[in-house]
Coordinates of C-alpha atoms in Angstrom, one line a residue:
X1 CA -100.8 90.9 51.6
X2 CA -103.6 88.7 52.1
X3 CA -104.3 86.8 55.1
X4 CA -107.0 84.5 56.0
X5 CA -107.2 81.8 58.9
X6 CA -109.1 78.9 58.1
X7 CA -110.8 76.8 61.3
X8 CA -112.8 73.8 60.3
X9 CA -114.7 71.3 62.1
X10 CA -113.4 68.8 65.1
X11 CA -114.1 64.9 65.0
X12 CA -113.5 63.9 60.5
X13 CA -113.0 59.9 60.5
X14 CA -110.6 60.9 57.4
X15 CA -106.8 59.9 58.0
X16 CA -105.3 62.7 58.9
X17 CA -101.7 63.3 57.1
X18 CA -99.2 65.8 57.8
X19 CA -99.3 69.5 57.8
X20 CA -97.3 69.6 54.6
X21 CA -99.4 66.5 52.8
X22 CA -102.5 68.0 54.0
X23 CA -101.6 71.6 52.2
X24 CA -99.4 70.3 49.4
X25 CA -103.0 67.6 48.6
X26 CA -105.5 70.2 49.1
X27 CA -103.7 72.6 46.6
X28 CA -104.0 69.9 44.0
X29 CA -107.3 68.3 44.8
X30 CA -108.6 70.4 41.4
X31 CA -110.5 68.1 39.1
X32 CA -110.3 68.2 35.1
X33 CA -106.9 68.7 33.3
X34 CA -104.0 70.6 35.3
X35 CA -103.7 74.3 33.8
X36 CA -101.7 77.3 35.2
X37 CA -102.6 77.4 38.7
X38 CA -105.2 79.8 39.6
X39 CA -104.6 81.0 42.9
X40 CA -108.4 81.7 44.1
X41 CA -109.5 78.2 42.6
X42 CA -106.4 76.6 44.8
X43 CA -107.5 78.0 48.2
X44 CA -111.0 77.3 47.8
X45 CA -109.8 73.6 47.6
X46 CA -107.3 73.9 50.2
X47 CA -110.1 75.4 52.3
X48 CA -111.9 72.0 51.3
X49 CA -109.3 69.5 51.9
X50 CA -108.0 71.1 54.8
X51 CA -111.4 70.6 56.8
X52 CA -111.4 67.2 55.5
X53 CA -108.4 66.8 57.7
X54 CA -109.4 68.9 61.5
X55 CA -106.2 71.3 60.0
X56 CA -106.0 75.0 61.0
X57 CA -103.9 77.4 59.4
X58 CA -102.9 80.9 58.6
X59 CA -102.2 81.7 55.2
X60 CA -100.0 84.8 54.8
X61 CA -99.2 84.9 51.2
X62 CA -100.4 82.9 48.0
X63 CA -99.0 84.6 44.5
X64 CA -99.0 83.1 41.2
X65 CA -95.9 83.6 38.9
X66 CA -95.6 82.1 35.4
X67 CA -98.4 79.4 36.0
X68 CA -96.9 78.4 39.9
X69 CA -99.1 79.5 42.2
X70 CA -96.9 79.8 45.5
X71 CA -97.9 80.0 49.3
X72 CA -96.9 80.2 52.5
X73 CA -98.5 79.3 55.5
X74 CA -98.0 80.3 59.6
X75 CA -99.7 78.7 62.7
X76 CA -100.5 75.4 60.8
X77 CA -101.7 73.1 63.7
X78 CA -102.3 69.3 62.7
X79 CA -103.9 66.9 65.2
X80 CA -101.9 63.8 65.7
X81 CA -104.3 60.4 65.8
X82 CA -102.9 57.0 68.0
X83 CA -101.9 58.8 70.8
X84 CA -103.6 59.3 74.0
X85 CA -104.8 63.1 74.2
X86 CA -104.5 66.2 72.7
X87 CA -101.5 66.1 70.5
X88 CA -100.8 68.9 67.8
X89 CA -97.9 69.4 65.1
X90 CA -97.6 73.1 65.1
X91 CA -95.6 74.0 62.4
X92 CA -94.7 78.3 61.1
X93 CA -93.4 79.4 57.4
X94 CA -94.5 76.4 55.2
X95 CA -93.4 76.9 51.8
X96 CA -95.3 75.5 49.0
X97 CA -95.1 76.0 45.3
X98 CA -97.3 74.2 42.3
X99 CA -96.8 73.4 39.2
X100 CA -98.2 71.4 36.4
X101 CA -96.3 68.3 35.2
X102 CA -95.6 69.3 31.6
X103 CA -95.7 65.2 30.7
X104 CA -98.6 64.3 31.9
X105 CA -101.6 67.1 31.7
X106 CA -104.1 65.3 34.6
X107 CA -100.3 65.7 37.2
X108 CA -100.0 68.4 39.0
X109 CA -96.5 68.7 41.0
X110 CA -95.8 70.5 44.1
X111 CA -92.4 71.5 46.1
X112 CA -92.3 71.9 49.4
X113 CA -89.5 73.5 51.9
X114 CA -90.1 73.2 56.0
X115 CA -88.9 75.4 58.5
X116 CA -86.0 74.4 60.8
X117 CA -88.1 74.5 63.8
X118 CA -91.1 73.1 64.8
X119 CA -93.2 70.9 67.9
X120 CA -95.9 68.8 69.1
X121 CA -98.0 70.3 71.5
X122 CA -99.5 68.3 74.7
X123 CA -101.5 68.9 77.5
X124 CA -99.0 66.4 79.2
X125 CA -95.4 68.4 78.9
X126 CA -94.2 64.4 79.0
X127 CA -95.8 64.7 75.6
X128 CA -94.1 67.7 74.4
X129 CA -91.9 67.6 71.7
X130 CA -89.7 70.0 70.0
X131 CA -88.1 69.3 66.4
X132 CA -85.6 70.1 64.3
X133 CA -85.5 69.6 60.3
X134 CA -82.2 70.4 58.5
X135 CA -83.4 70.9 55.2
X136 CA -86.5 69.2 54.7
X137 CA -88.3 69.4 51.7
X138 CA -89.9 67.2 48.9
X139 CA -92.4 66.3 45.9
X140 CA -95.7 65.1 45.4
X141 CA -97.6 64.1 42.6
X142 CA -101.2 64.9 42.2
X143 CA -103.7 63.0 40.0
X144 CA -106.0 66.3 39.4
X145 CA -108.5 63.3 37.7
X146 CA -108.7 60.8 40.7
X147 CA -108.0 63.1 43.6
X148 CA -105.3 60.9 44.6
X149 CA -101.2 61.0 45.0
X150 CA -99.4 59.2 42.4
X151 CA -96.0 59.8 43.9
X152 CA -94.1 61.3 46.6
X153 CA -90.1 62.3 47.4
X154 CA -89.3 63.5 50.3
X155 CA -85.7 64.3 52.0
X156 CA -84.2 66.2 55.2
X157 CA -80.8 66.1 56.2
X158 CA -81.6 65.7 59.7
X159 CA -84.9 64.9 61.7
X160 CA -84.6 65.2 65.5
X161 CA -87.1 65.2 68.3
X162 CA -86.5 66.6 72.0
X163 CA -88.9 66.1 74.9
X164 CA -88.3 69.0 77.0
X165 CA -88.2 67.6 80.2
X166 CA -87.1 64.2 80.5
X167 CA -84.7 64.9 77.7
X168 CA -85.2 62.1 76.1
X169 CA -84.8 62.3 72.3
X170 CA -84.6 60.7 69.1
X171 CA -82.7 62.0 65.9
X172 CA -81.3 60.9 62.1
X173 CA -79.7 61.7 59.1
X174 CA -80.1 62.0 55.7
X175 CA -83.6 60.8 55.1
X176 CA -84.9 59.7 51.5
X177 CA -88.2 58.7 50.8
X178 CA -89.3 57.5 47.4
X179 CA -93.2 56.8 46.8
X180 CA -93.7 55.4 43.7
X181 CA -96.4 53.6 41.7
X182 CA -93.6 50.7 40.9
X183 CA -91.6 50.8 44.0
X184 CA -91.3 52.2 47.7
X185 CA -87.7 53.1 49.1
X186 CA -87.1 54.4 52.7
X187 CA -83.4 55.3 53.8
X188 CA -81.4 56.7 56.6
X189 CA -78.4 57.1 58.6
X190 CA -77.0 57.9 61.7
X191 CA -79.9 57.2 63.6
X192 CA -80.0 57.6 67.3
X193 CA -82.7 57.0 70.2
X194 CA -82.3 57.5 74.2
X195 CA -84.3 57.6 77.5
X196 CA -84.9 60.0 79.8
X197 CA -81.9 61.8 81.0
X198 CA -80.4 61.1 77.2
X199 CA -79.7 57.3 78.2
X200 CA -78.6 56.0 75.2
X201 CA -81.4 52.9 74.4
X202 CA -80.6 52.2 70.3
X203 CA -78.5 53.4 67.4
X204 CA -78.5 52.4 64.0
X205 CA -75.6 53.8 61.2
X206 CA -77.6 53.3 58.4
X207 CA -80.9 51.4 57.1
X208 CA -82.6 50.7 53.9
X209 CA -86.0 49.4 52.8
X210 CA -87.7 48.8 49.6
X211 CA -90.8 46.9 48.4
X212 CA -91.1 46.2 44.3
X213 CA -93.3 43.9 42.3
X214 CA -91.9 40.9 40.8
X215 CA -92.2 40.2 37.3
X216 CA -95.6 38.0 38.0
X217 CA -97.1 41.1 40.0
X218 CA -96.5 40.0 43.7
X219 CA -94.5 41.9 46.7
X220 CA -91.0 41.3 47.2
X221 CA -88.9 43.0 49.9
X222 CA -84.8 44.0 50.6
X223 CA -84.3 44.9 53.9
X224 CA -80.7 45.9 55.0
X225 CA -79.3 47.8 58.4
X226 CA -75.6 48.5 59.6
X227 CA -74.2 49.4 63.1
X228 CA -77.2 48.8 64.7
X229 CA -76.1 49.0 68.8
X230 CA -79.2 48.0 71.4
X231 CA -78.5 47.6 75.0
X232 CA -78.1 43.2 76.0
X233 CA -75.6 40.3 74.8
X234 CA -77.4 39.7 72.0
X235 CA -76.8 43.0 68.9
X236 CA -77.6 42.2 65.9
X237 CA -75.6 44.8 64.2
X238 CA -75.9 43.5 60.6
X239 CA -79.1 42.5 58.9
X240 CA -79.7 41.3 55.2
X241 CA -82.7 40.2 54.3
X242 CA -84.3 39.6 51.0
X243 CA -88.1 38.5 51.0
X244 CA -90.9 37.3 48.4
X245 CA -94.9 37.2 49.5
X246 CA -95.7 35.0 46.6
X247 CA -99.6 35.0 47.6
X248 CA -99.8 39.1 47.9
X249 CA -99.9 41.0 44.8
X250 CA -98.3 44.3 44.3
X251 CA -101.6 46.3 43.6
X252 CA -102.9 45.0 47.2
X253 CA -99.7 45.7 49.1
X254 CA -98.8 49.4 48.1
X255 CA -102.4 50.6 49.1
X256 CA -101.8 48.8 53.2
X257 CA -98.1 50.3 53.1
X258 CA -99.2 54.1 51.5
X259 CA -102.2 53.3 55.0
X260 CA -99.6 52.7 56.6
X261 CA -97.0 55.8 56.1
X262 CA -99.9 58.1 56.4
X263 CA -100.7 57.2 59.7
X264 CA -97.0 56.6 61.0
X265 CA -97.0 60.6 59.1
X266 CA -99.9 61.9 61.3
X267 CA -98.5 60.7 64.7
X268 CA -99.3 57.3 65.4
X269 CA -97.5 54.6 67.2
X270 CA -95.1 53.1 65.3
X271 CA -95.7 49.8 67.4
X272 CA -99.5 50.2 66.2
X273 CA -98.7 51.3 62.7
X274 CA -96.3 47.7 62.2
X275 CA -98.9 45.7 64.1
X276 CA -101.1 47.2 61.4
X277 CA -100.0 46.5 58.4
X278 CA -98.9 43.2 59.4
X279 CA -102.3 42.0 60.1
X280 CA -103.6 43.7 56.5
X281 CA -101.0 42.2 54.6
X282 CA -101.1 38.7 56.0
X283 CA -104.9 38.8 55.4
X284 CA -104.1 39.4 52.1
X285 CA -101.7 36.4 52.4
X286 CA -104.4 34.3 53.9
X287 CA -106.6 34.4 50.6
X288 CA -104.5 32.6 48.6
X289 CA -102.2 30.5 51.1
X290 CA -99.1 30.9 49.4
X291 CA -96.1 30.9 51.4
X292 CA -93.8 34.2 51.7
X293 CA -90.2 33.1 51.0
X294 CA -87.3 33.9 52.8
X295 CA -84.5 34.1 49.9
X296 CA -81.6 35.4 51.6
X297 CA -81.1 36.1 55.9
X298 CA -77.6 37.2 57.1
X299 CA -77.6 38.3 60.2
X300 CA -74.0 39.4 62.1
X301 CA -73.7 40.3 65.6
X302 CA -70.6 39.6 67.9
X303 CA -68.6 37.3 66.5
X304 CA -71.5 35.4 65.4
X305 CA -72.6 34.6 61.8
X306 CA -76.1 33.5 60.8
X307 CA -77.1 32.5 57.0
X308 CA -80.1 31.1 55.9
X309 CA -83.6 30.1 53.7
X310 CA -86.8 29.5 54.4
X311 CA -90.6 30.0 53.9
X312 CA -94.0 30.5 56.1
X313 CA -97.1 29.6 55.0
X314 CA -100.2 31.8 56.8
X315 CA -103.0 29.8 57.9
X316 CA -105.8 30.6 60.5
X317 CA -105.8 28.2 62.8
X318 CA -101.9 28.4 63.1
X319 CA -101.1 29.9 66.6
X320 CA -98.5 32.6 65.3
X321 CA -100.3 32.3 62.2
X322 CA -97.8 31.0 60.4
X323 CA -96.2 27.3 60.0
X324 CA -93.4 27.0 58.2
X325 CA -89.0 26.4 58.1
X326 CA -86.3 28.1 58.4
X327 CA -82.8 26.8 57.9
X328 CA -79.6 28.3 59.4
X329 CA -75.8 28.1 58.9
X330 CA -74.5 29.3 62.3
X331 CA -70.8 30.2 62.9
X332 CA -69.6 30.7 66.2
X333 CA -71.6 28.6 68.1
X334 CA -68.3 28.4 70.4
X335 CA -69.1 32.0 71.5
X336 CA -73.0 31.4 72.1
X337 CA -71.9 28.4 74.8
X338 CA -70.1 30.0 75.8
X339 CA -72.8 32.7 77.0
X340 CA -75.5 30.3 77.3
X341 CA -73.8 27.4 78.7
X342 CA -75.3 23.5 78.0
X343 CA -78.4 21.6 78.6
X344 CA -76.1 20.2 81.4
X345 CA -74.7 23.0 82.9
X346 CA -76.1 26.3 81.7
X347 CA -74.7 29.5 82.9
X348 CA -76.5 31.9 84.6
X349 CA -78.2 33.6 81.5
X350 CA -78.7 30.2 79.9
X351 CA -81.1 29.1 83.2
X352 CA -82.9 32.5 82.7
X353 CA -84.1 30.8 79.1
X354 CA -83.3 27.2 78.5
X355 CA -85.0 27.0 74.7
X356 CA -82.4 29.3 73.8
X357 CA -79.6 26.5 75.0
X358 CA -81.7 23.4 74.1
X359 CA -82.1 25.3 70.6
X360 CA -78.3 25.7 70.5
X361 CA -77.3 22.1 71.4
X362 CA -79.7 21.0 69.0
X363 CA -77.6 22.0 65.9
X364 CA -75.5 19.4 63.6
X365 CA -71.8 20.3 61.9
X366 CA -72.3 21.6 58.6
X367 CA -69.2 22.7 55.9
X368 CA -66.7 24.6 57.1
X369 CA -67.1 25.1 60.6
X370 CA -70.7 25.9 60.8
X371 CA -73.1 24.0 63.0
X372 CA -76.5 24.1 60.8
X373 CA -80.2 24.0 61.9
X374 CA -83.5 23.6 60.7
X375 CA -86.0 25.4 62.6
X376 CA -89.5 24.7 62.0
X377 CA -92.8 26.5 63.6
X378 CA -95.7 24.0 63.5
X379 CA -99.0 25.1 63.1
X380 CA -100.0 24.2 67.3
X381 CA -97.4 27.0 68.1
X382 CA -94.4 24.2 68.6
X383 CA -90.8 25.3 67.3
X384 CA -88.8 22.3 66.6
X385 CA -84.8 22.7 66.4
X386 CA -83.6 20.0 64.6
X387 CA -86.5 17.9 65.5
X388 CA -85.4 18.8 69.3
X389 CA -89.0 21.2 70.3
X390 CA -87.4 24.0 72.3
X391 CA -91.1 25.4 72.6
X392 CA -94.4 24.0 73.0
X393 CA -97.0 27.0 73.1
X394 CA -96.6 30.5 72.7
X395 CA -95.4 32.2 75.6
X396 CA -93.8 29.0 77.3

């Protein structure tokens, strides 16, 4: 058997992705037309792509049988980017096998399987983290003429991280992820998230995204969660939320989301990678100055209903940079006062934050029990309930 360790050099600007990206892209990274894969031609590319990302790895076998060349690779360490120090995904027996997409000659398709076990190693053990992936594996599509992915799949049927010490952890179920040229889907279940000592801090039952052009070209977005439980009064257990960005075409937007996975993929933030593409997509927005549409909002949570429209308009001189409206069908206003009390005699919670209760008494009866309101964020960082303003500058 042949074995080889590959160690390349520290301090490439390239985004790094992870450790079975990084193999399952440098395997493919061959230009020309796809043919049977040659396994000497694949590792010098992997050796290639590999350095392109600061990965190390051991490769303990690589055979080729009936034009898929297969490998499998121990000790594969991948450094993790947006953190603070050292931070490594250390991952043993990666399977990958490649093939050639018999459609189209220029695609090259691999499988992947992961191990059960894997971690991130720290210097700081409060960075630590051990995982566990139930059946993890997936597809990616390789463009063997532009060096680039056109499409990835990927699935587990359970993700869960540990930090050894404080015991804090985070876990989910049945994962899909759908990469597509036309459309990007993102699901789950059974999610989970605690604090040290395994205080619970968030859980989620299920959750799906997906971003698609419209028939004009531009982004749309459905957005949809269930059994969401967070610790306060306030739980918004049900979300539905469908979305149009009429100003940012489709051809714009999957390039800042695909940024945006491979970073969240390589160990970044998830508070930076949101704040991320937020800013790159409402740039994108900004050129054009057409408003992003709110179609549909339902939003359930304690006896309390909330339905609405509404549409933001990005400008730069806008202090959330945004103005725009949103209207709201509310039911159970009832239960709201009585958590938050009156402008005249709030309770306890309501005196903690009074635009929250001069925002509630603002509203007018609408059809069928509903108290309605029209909320509108003006470009000088005012929101207006009803014409009542509820806040005059950010942060007041």
């Amino acid at each position: 058997m042949n074995k080889a360790v590959f160690r390349f050099r520290p301090g490439s600007k390239t985004p790094r992705l992870t450790a079975f990206l990084c193999l399952t892209a440098a395997m493919l990274a061959m230009p020309g037309i796809a043919s049977a894969m040659d396994v000497a031609k694949a590792r010098q590319i992997l050796q290639k792509i590999m350095a392109q990302h600061d990965v190390t790895a051991t490769e303990t076998s690589a055979t080729s049988d009936n034009g898929i060349a297969r490998f499998r690779y121990d000790n594969v360490h991948v450094p993790l980017g947006g953190y603070e120090g050292d931070r490594d995904l250390v991952i043993n027996n990666v399977a990958i096998n490649v093939n050639d997409d018999k459609n189209t000659p220029r695609y090259v398709n691999i499988d992947f399987n992961l191990p059960e076990q894997a971690r991130i190693s720290a210097q700081e053990t409060i960075n630590q983290r051990n995982l566990t992936m139930h059946n993890a594996r997936g597809t990616v599509t390789w463009n063997t003429q532009t060096q680039s992915p056109e499409g990835f799949t990927g699935l587990a049927n359970f993700l869960g991280a540990d930090e050894p010490v404080s015991r804090q952890h985070w876990l989910l179920s049945d994962l899909k992820i759908s990469w597509l040229p036309r459309k990007v889907d993102l699901a789950w279940r059974d999610a989970e998230w605690t604090g040290p000592n395994r205080e619970k801090m968030g859980a989620m039952k299920s959750a799906e995204l997906s971003l698609y052009p419209d028939n004009d070209g531009t982004t749309r977005l459905d957005y949809t969660h269930d059994g969401m439980w967070v610790p306060g009064l306030f739980q918004p257990r049900t979300v539905r939320l469908s979305g149009h960005a009429t100003g940012i075409q489709w051809t714009k937007a999957r390039p800042i989301l695909q940024q945006g996975l491979t970073d969240l993929l390589s160990g970044m933030r998830p508070a930076l990678v949101r704040n991320n593409i937020a800013n790159a997509l409402w740039h994108e927005a900004l050129k054009t100055g057409k408003p992003i549409d709110v179609e549909n909002l339902y939003v359930e949570s304690r006896n309390l209903e909330a339905a609405g429209t509404g549409q933001f308009i990005p400008q730069e001189k806008a202090a959330y940079g945004f103005k725009g409206l949103l209207d709201l069908d509310l039911i159970g206003r009832d239960q709201l006062e009585y958590l938050l009390g009156t402008p005249k005699s709030p309770t306890i919670l309501g005196a903690l934050f009074p635009p929250a209760v001069d925002g509630l008494a603002a509203g007018k009866p609408g059809n069928q029990g509903t108290s309605k309101y029209k909320l509108q964020l003006l470009t000088d960082g005012r929101i207006t309930v009803n014409g009542v303003t509820v806040m005059s500058r950010p942060g007041s």
